[in-house]
């Protein structure tokens, strides 16, 4: 009995004295990459190692080699420094302090964009370490527990034609999804195609499934207002990213002119950009990508700012299951989670190869992870096979 207690207290001391020993950036890429919108063709994974033998996992969905440079780079001067240099030797439990240390050490290049996105990967890995050390899922560390499962939507690109989009819609409906999103090409080519794409999507889904449309940054405000009117008959749940992300005034004009929910946020980095979208742009649904926004530490603050304004939030995630799992922990930790984005296509990209766990929706819902930390592990064989840097 005494020996067991002594061993347990020695293990606790190892965790309490734990230090970060290295940060590893892993760039994965399929041998053949097509020039099309598909985020499963490469991935930038972050692994943080500690002297307690616990490692944490993170992901950054950005420009992979720019992120790698932002993390692996040397000390340059006090406001431009590789992020690994900033956190090695530190206590991985002090996540809020380390977040600010990374932000401060990188403020020239990292107030937004790739070098800011890089913070997300390390932050995510630190929460994974903390959860593994304490034997708790990240959502519990964040004080969550709002859901046992959460509704997700099948997220897809449009088919190449309106008719092909209708076929895709029927497929997702038959898989049990109660919400489906289509986005990007060929939306934006001309008015007739735009309207036909949405009409065929609605026809394919029938009347009972929610339909989201992701325009893909194609219009000015006036065109977006015209499309919002034209889409009214198809009963859209939200219209996503119709405008350039910096066109906050355009977002405001659009929001004031339509009753459709306007969704945006995946192009933003941290809180400041989201504040502009909410307060200047007057968007209705705040979309946060955990692998870009600064990680969990920043994402819970963004959700709070949205809650203060009476706005629901959803994740953005079009990459690996690491991103989806992170989103589930976050959505389970906040009071204003609306729905979870989920790519339902399987088998064609890195997504189904690089992690041991593959997520599947059941009747249009995803279950909350219950394992310590993020609850997702790399498939080392696949990592060795697809690692290019
Ligand atoms: Mg989108």
Short mmCIF file of C-alpha atoms and ligand atoms in Angstrom, two decimals:
data_model
loop_
_atom_site.label_atom_id
_atom_site.label_comp_id
_atom_site.label_asym_id
_atom_site.label_seq_id
_atom_site.Cartn_x
_atom_site.Cartn_y
_atom_site.Cartn_z
CA UNK A 1 0.00 0.00 0.00
CA UNK A 2 2.74 2.40 1.09
CA UNK A 3 4.81 1.49 -1.97
CA UNK A 4 1.84 2.15 -4.31
CA UNK A 5 1.23 5.57 -2.73
CA UNK A 6 4.93 6.38 -3.03
CA UNK A 7 4.94 5.40 -6.71
CA UNK A 8 1.82 7.51 -7.35
CA UNK A 9 3.33 10.55 -5.67
CA UNK A 10 6.56 10.09 -7.68
CA UNK A 11 4.47 10.03 -10.89
CA UNK A 12 2.67 13.22 -9.83
CA UNK A 13 6.03 14.90 -9.17
CA UNK A 14 7.19 13.98 -12.71
CA UNK A 15 4.05 15.61 -14.15
CA UNK A 16 4.35 18.71 -11.95
CA UNK A 17 7.98 19.21 -12.99
CA UNK A 18 7.30 18.39 -16.66
CA UNK A 19 9.14 20.50 -19.24
CA UNK A 20 8.78 20.85 -23.01
CA UNK A 21 11.84 19.30 -24.67
CA UNK A 22 11.14 19.83 -28.39
CA UNK A 23 8.54 20.82 -30.97
CA UNK A 24 8.35 18.74 -34.12
CA UNK A 25 6.69 19.94 -37.34
CA UNK A 26 5.61 17.19 -39.71
CA UNK A 27 4.71 18.05 -43.30
CA UNK A 28 2.71 15.30 -45.03
CA UNK A 29 1.87 15.27 -48.71
CA UNK A 30 0.30 12.80 -51.13
CA UNK A 31 2.67 11.79 -53.95
CA UNK A 32 0.29 13.30 -56.55
CA UNK A 33 -1.43 16.59 -55.70
CA UNK A 34 -4.13 17.88 -58.02
CA UNK A 35 -4.70 21.61 -58.52
CA UNK A 36 -8.16 21.72 -57.02
CA UNK A 37 -9.79 22.81 -53.79
CA UNK A 38 -9.10 19.79 -51.60
CA UNK A 39 -7.60 20.14 -48.18
CA UNK A 40 -6.81 16.46 -47.72
CA UNK A 41 -3.83 16.43 -50.08
CA UNK A 42 -1.30 17.70 -47.55
CA UNK A 43 -1.17 18.47 -43.83
CA UNK A 44 1.04 20.19 -41.28
CA UNK A 45 1.06 18.33 -37.97
CA UNK A 46 2.73 19.60 -34.78
CA UNK A 47 4.02 17.30 -32.08
CA UNK A 48 5.23 18.70 -28.75
CA UNK A 49 7.51 16.43 -26.69
CA UNK A 50 8.12 16.56 -22.92
CA UNK A 51 10.63 15.06 -20.51
CA UNK A 52 7.78 13.08 -18.88
CA UNK A 53 7.38 11.03 -22.06
CA UNK A 54 3.98 12.62 -22.81
CA UNK A 55 3.58 14.07 -26.29
CA UNK A 56 0.86 16.39 -27.56
CA UNK A 57 -0.60 16.59 -31.03
CA UNK A 58 -1.75 19.62 -33.00
CA UNK A 59 -2.48 20.67 -36.56
CA UNK A 60 -2.21 23.89 -38.53
CA UNK A 61 -4.30 24.38 -41.67
CA UNK A 62 -2.37 27.15 -43.40
CA UNK A 63 0.60 27.49 -45.75
CA UNK A 64 2.48 24.42 -44.48
CA UNK A 65 6.09 25.44 -45.08
CA UNK A 66 5.46 29.00 -43.85
CA UNK A 67 4.09 27.51 -40.61
CA UNK A 68 7.06 25.16 -40.41
CA UNK A 69 9.37 28.15 -40.71
CA UNK A 70 7.45 30.08 -38.07
CA UNK A 71 7.86 27.18 -35.62
CA UNK A 72 11.29 25.77 -36.51
CA UNK A 73 12.97 29.14 -37.17
CA UNK A 74 15.77 30.53 -34.97
CA UNK A 75 15.71 33.42 -32.53
CA UNK A 76 15.95 36.45 -34.82
CA UNK A 77 15.17 39.23 -32.40
CA UNK A 78 12.78 39.86 -29.53
CA UNK A 79 9.69 40.24 -31.73
CA UNK A 80 10.49 37.65 -34.43
CA UNK A 81 11.43 34.25 -33.12
CA UNK A 82 10.70 30.65 -34.07
CA UNK A 83 7.95 29.42 -31.74
CA UNK A 84 9.74 26.21 -30.75
CA UNK A 85 12.57 28.34 -29.36
CA UNK A 86 9.99 30.22 -27.27
CA UNK A 87 8.40 27.20 -25.57
CA UNK A 88 11.22 24.63 -25.17
CA UNK A 89 12.19 24.35 -21.50
CA UNK A 90 8.81 25.70 -20.37
CA UNK A 91 6.07 24.08 -18.26
CA UNK A 92 3.40 22.78 -20.70
CA UNK A 93 0.65 23.38 -18.10
CA UNK A 94 1.10 27.18 -18.25
CA UNK A 95 -0.78 27.45 -21.53
CA UNK A 96 -2.23 30.95 -21.19
CA UNK A 97 1.20 32.36 -20.34
CA UNK A 98 2.89 30.44 -23.15
CA UNK A 99 0.25 31.61 -25.64
CA UNK A 100 1.07 35.22 -24.79
CA UNK A 101 4.79 34.49 -24.82
CA UNK A 102 4.45 33.05 -28.37
CA UNK A 103 2.31 36.00 -29.50
CA UNK A 104 4.74 38.56 -28.10
CA UNK A 105 7.81 36.78 -29.46
CA UNK A 106 6.37 36.76 -32.95
CA UNK A 107 4.51 40.05 -33.15
CA UNK A 108 6.23 41.38 -36.30
CA UNK A 109 5.23 38.46 -38.45
CA UNK A 110 2.51 36.82 -36.42
CA UNK A 111 -0.31 39.25 -35.60
CA UNK A 112 -2.34 37.37 -38.21
CA UNK A 113 -1.79 34.91 -41.05
CA UNK A 114 0.54 31.91 -41.19
CA UNK A 115 2.81 32.83 -38.29
CA UNK A 116 -0.24 33.39 -36.08
CA UNK A 117 -1.85 30.16 -37.31
CA UNK A 118 1.32 28.38 -36.15
CA UNK A 119 0.48 29.26 -32.53
CA UNK A 120 -2.69 27.15 -32.93
CA UNK A 121 -0.77 23.91 -33.50
CA UNK A 122 1.39 24.33 -30.39
CA UNK A 123 -1.55 25.49 -28.24
CA UNK A 124 -3.58 22.44 -29.32
CA UNK A 125 -0.68 20.12 -28.50
CA UNK A 126 -0.26 21.70 -25.04
CA UNK A 127 -3.94 21.04 -24.21
CA UNK A 128 -3.46 17.47 -25.44
CA UNK A 129 -0.47 17.08 -23.08
CA UNK A 130 -2.39 18.53 -20.15
CA UNK A 131 -5.32 16.19 -20.77
CA UNK A 132 -3.09 13.14 -21.08
CA UNK A 133 -1.18 14.07 -17.91
CA UNK A 134 -4.40 14.50 -15.91
CA UNK A 135 -6.35 11.68 -17.56
CA UNK A 136 -9.14 13.96 -18.79
CA UNK A 137 -10.54 14.96 -22.17
CA UNK A 138 -9.75 18.54 -23.21
CA UNK A 139 -13.43 19.56 -23.04
CA UNK A 140 -13.43 18.68 -19.33
CA UNK A 141 -10.29 20.75 -18.69
CA UNK A 142 -12.05 23.66 -20.42
CA UNK A 143 -14.99 23.25 -18.06
CA UNK A 144 -17.30 21.82 -20.70
CA UNK A 145 -19.77 19.00 -20.90
CA UNK A 146 -22.66 20.66 -22.79
CA UNK A 147 -23.26 17.71 -25.15
CA UNK A 148 -23.03 13.93 -25.35
CA UNK A 149 -23.17 14.23 -29.14
CA UNK A 150 -23.56 17.13 -31.54
CA UNK A 151 -25.34 17.53 -34.86
CA UNK A 152 -22.94 17.75 -37.78
CA UNK A 153 -23.38 18.72 -41.39
CA UNK A 154 -21.93 16.90 -44.37
CA UNK A 155 -19.55 19.42 -45.89
CA UNK A 156 -18.86 19.10 -49.58
CA UNK A 157 -17.80 20.99 -52.66
CA UNK A 158 -20.52 21.53 -55.27
CA UNK A 159 -20.64 18.93 -58.00
CA UNK A 160 -19.27 20.09 -61.38
CA UNK A 161 -22.83 20.84 -62.56
CA UNK A 162 -26.16 21.63 -60.86
CA UNK A 163 -27.42 18.11 -61.69
CA UNK A 164 -24.31 16.48 -60.18
CA UNK A 165 -24.83 18.62 -57.06
CA UNK A 166 -28.36 17.26 -56.80
CA UNK A 167 -26.98 13.69 -56.92
CA UNK A 168 -24.51 14.48 -54.13
CA UNK A 169 -27.32 15.97 -52.06
CA UNK A 170 -29.37 12.77 -52.36
CA UNK A 171 -26.33 10.71 -51.34
CA UNK A 172 -25.74 12.71 -48.15
CA UNK A 173 -29.44 12.72 -47.29
CA UNK A 174 -29.51 8.93 -47.69
CA UNK A 175 -26.51 8.67 -45.35
CA UNK A 176 -28.68 10.17 -42.60
CA UNK A 177 -27.35 13.74 -42.46
CA UNK A 178 -29.91 16.34 -41.39
CA UNK A 179 -27.77 19.21 -42.70
CA UNK A 180 -25.57 19.48 -45.78
CA UNK A 181 -23.30 22.22 -47.12
CA UNK A 182 -22.09 22.78 -50.66
CA UNK A 183 -19.43 25.28 -51.60
CA UNK A 184 -17.03 26.97 -53.99
CA UNK A 185 -16.63 26.17 -57.72
CA UNK A 186 -18.63 26.53 -59.94
CA UNK A 187 -20.50 29.11 -57.78
CA UNK A 188 -19.77 32.65 -58.93
CA UNK A 189 -19.53 32.05 -62.68
CA UNK A 190 -22.92 33.51 -63.61
CA UNK A 191 -26.35 34.13 -62.11
CA UNK A 192 -28.06 31.26 -63.89
CA UNK A 193 -25.55 28.65 -62.69
CA UNK A 194 -25.56 30.05 -59.12
CA UNK A 195 -29.34 29.74 -58.85
CA UNK A 196 -29.43 26.32 -60.53
CA UNK A 197 -26.76 24.95 -58.16
CA UNK A 198 -28.78 25.94 -55.10
CA UNK A 199 -32.11 24.82 -56.57
CA UNK A 200 -30.77 21.35 -57.49
CA UNK A 201 -29.11 20.99 -54.08
CA UNK A 202 -32.45 21.73 -52.40
CA UNK A 203 -34.29 19.37 -54.75
CA UNK A 204 -31.80 16.58 -53.95
CA UNK A 205 -32.11 17.09 -50.19
CA UNK A 206 -35.89 17.33 -50.11
CA UNK A 207 -37.66 19.62 -47.68
CA UNK A 208 -36.47 18.29 -44.32
CA UNK A 209 -32.68 18.67 -44.51
CA UNK A 210 -30.95 21.99 -43.74
CA UNK A 211 -28.95 23.38 -46.66
CA UNK A 212 -25.94 25.64 -46.22
CA UNK A 213 -24.31 27.43 -49.15
CA UNK A 214 -20.63 28.39 -49.09
CA UNK A 215 -20.22 30.89 -51.92
CA UNK A 216 -16.42 30.94 -51.74
CA UNK A 217 -15.59 34.69 -51.73
CA UNK A 218 -17.02 35.39 -55.18
CA UNK A 219 -19.26 38.45 -55.08
CA UNK A 220 -19.45 42.11 -54.17
CA UNK A 221 -22.11 43.16 -51.66
CA UNK A 222 -24.78 44.12 -54.20
CA UNK A 223 -24.45 40.83 -56.10
CA UNK A 224 -24.58 38.94 -52.81
CA UNK A 225 -27.81 40.76 -51.88
CA UNK A 226 -29.33 39.78 -55.23
CA UNK A 227 -28.29 36.13 -54.75
CA UNK A 228 -29.60 36.06 -51.19
CA UNK A 229 -33.00 37.14 -52.56
CA UNK A 230 -32.86 34.57 -55.36
CA UNK A 231 -31.98 31.76 -52.90
CA UNK A 232 -34.95 32.52 -50.65
CA UNK A 233 -37.17 29.94 -52.38
CA UNK A 234 -34.59 27.22 -51.65
CA UNK A 235 -34.75 27.87 -47.88
CA UNK A 236 -31.06 28.29 -47.03
CA UNK A 237 -29.90 27.71 -43.44
CA UNK A 238 -26.90 30.00 -43.92
CA UNK A 239 -25.01 31.76 -46.69
CA UNK A 240 -21.27 31.50 -46.07
CA UNK A 241 -18.43 33.74 -47.19
CA UNK A 242 -20.05 35.45 -50.14
CA UNK A 243 -17.57 38.38 -49.98
CA UNK A 244 -13.86 39.03 -49.71
CA UNK A 245 -12.93 38.51 -46.05
CA UNK A 246 -11.73 42.11 -45.60
CA UNK A 247 -14.95 43.60 -46.99
CA UNK A 248 -16.45 44.22 -43.54
CA UNK A 249 -18.60 47.08 -44.85
CA UNK A 250 -19.95 44.80 -47.56
CA UNK A 251 -20.83 42.20 -44.93
CA UNK A 252 -22.73 44.84 -43.02
CA UNK A 253 -24.66 45.96 -46.12
CA UNK A 254 -25.52 42.36 -46.91
CA UNK A 255 -26.57 41.48 -43.36
CA UNK A 256 -28.81 44.53 -43.15
CA UNK A 257 -30.45 43.71 -46.51
CA UNK A 258 -31.30 40.03 -46.00
CA UNK A 259 -33.00 37.82 -43.44
CA UNK A 260 -30.65 34.93 -44.37
CA UNK A 261 -28.06 34.00 -41.77
CA UNK A 262 -24.62 35.13 -42.96
CA UNK A 263 -21.73 32.93 -41.83
CA UNK A 264 -18.01 33.74 -41.95
CA UNK A 265 -14.77 33.53 -39.99
CA UNK A 266 -12.53 30.85 -41.45
CA UNK A 267 -10.18 33.46 -42.96
CA UNK A 268 -9.66 35.22 -39.62
CA UNK A 269 -6.76 34.58 -37.29
CA UNK A 270 -7.39 35.76 -33.74
CA UNK A 271 -9.95 37.69 -31.71
CA UNK A 272 -9.40 41.07 -33.38
CA UNK A 273 -10.49 39.87 -36.81
CA UNK A 274 -13.53 38.14 -35.34
CA UNK A 275 -14.51 41.32 -33.51
CA UNK A 276 -14.45 43.18 -36.83
CA UNK A 277 -16.59 40.53 -38.51
CA UNK A 278 -19.12 40.59 -35.66
CA UNK A 279 -19.24 44.33 -34.91
CA UNK A 280 -18.52 45.90 -38.31
CA UNK A 281 -19.69 43.06 -40.54
CA UNK A 282 -22.70 42.07 -38.40
CA UNK A 283 -22.45 38.41 -39.37
CA UNK A 284 -24.86 35.88 -37.81
CA UNK A 285 -22.83 32.67 -37.49
CA UNK A 286 -19.19 32.82 -36.32
CA UNK A 287 -17.01 30.12 -37.88
CA UNK A 288 -13.79 29.30 -36.06
CA UNK A 289 -11.03 27.00 -37.29
CA UNK A 290 -9.17 25.61 -34.26
CA UNK A 291 -6.06 25.05 -36.39
CA UNK A 292 -5.85 28.74 -37.42
CA UNK A 293 -7.47 30.90 -34.76
CA UNK A 294 -4.78 30.50 -32.08
CA UNK A 295 -5.92 27.13 -30.73
CA UNK A 296 -8.26 26.35 -27.84
CA UNK A 297 -6.94 29.24 -25.74
CA UNK A 298 -8.13 31.79 -28.30
CA UNK A 299 -11.18 29.85 -29.56
CA UNK A 300 -12.95 29.88 -26.18
CA UNK A 301 -12.44 33.65 -26.01
CA UNK A 302 -13.88 34.11 -29.51
CA UNK A 303 -16.88 31.99 -28.51
CA UNK A 304 -17.34 34.21 -25.43
CA UNK A 305 -17.26 37.37 -27.54
CA UNK A 306 -19.87 35.81 -29.84
CA UNK A 307 -22.04 34.76 -26.88
CA UNK A 308 -21.92 38.35 -25.56
CA UNK A 309 -23.39 39.43 -28.90
CA UNK A 310 -26.03 36.71 -28.95
CA UNK A 311 -24.34 34.84 -31.80
CA UNK A 312 -23.96 31.09 -32.33
CA UNK A 313 -20.61 29.61 -33.36
CA UNK A 314 -19.59 26.65 -35.49
CA UNK A 315 -16.22 25.19 -36.32
CA UNK A 316 -14.51 25.33 -39.65
CA UNK A 317 -12.64 22.13 -40.48
CA UNK A 318 -11.86 20.72 -43.88
CA UNK A 319 -8.63 18.87 -43.08
CA UNK A 320 -7.80 15.91 -40.79
CA UNK A 321 -9.67 14.23 -37.94
CA UNK A 322 -7.29 16.05 -35.56
CA UNK A 323 -9.05 19.26 -36.59
CA UNK A 324 -12.51 17.68 -36.18
CA UNK A 325 -11.71 16.20 -32.76
CA UNK A 326 -10.34 19.56 -31.59
CA UNK A 327 -13.55 21.20 -32.78
CA UNK A 328 -15.65 18.69 -30.83
CA UNK A 329 -13.78 19.44 -27.58
CA UNK A 330 -14.27 23.17 -28.17
CA UNK A 331 -17.95 22.91 -29.15
CA UNK A 332 -18.53 20.87 -25.99
CA UNK A 333 -16.96 23.58 -23.83
CA UNK A 334 -19.05 26.59 -24.84
CA UNK A 335 -22.72 27.50 -24.46
CA UNK A 336 -23.29 28.75 -28.03
CA UNK A 337 -22.24 25.79 -30.22
CA UNK A 338 -24.55 25.53 -33.23
CA UNK A 339 -23.36 22.60 -35.34
CA UNK A 340 -20.13 20.82 -36.38
CA UNK A 341 -18.63 20.86 -39.87
CA UNK A 342 -17.73 17.35 -41.02
CA UNK A 343 -16.31 16.13 -44.32
CA UNK A 344 -18.28 12.98 -45.04
CA UNK A 345 -16.35 11.76 -48.09
CA UNK A 346 -13.93 8.98 -47.10
CA UNK A 347 -10.98 7.07 -48.44
CA UNK A 348 -9.44 9.44 -50.96
CA UNK A 349 -7.16 11.73 -48.96
CA UNK A 350 -4.65 11.85 -46.08
CA UNK A 351 -7.63 12.28 -43.72
CA UNK A 352 -8.35 8.55 -43.58
CA UNK A 353 -4.70 7.49 -43.49
CA UNK A 354 -2.75 9.49 -40.94
CA UNK A 355 -4.64 8.91 -37.66
CA UNK A 356 -5.45 5.64 -35.91
CA UNK A 357 -9.01 6.82 -35.27
CA UNK A 358 -11.40 7.67 -38.09
CA UNK A 359 -14.54 9.57 -37.20
CA UNK A 360 -17.92 8.61 -38.57
CA UNK A 361 -21.25 10.36 -38.16
CA UNK A 362 -24.21 8.36 -36.90
CA UNK A 363 -27.63 9.61 -38.02
CA UNK A 364 -26.04 13.00 -38.62
CA UNK A 365 -24.40 13.26 -35.17
CA UNK A 366 -20.81 13.01 -33.89
CA UNK A 367 -20.11 11.68 -30.38
CA UNK A 368 -17.96 13.65 -27.97
CA UNK A 369 -14.48 12.20 -27.41
CA UNK A 370 -14.02 10.71 -23.93
CA UNK A 371 -10.32 9.75 -23.99
CA UNK A 372 -7.63 11.81 -22.18
CA UNK A 373 -6.34 14.83 -24.11
CA UNK A 374 -7.59 15.15 -27.68
CA UNK A 375 -8.14 11.40 -27.91
CA UNK A 376 -6.54 10.96 -31.31
CA UNK A 377 -3.23 9.33 -32.29
CA UNK A 378 -1.06 9.34 -35.39
CA UNK A 379 -0.70 6.25 -37.53
CA UNK A 380 3.12 6.13 -37.52
CA UNK A 381 3.38 3.95 -40.65
CA UNK A 382 1.37 6.47 -42.64
CA UNK A 383 3.37 9.37 -41.17
CA UNK A 384 6.62 7.75 -42.30
CA UNK A 385 5.16 7.07 -45.72
CA UNK A 386 3.75 10.53 -46.48
CA UNK A 387 6.22 12.74 -44.58
CA UNK A 388 8.15 14.99 -46.96
CA UNK A 389 9.62 17.45 -44.43
MG1 LIG B 1 -16.13 27.85 -45.98
#
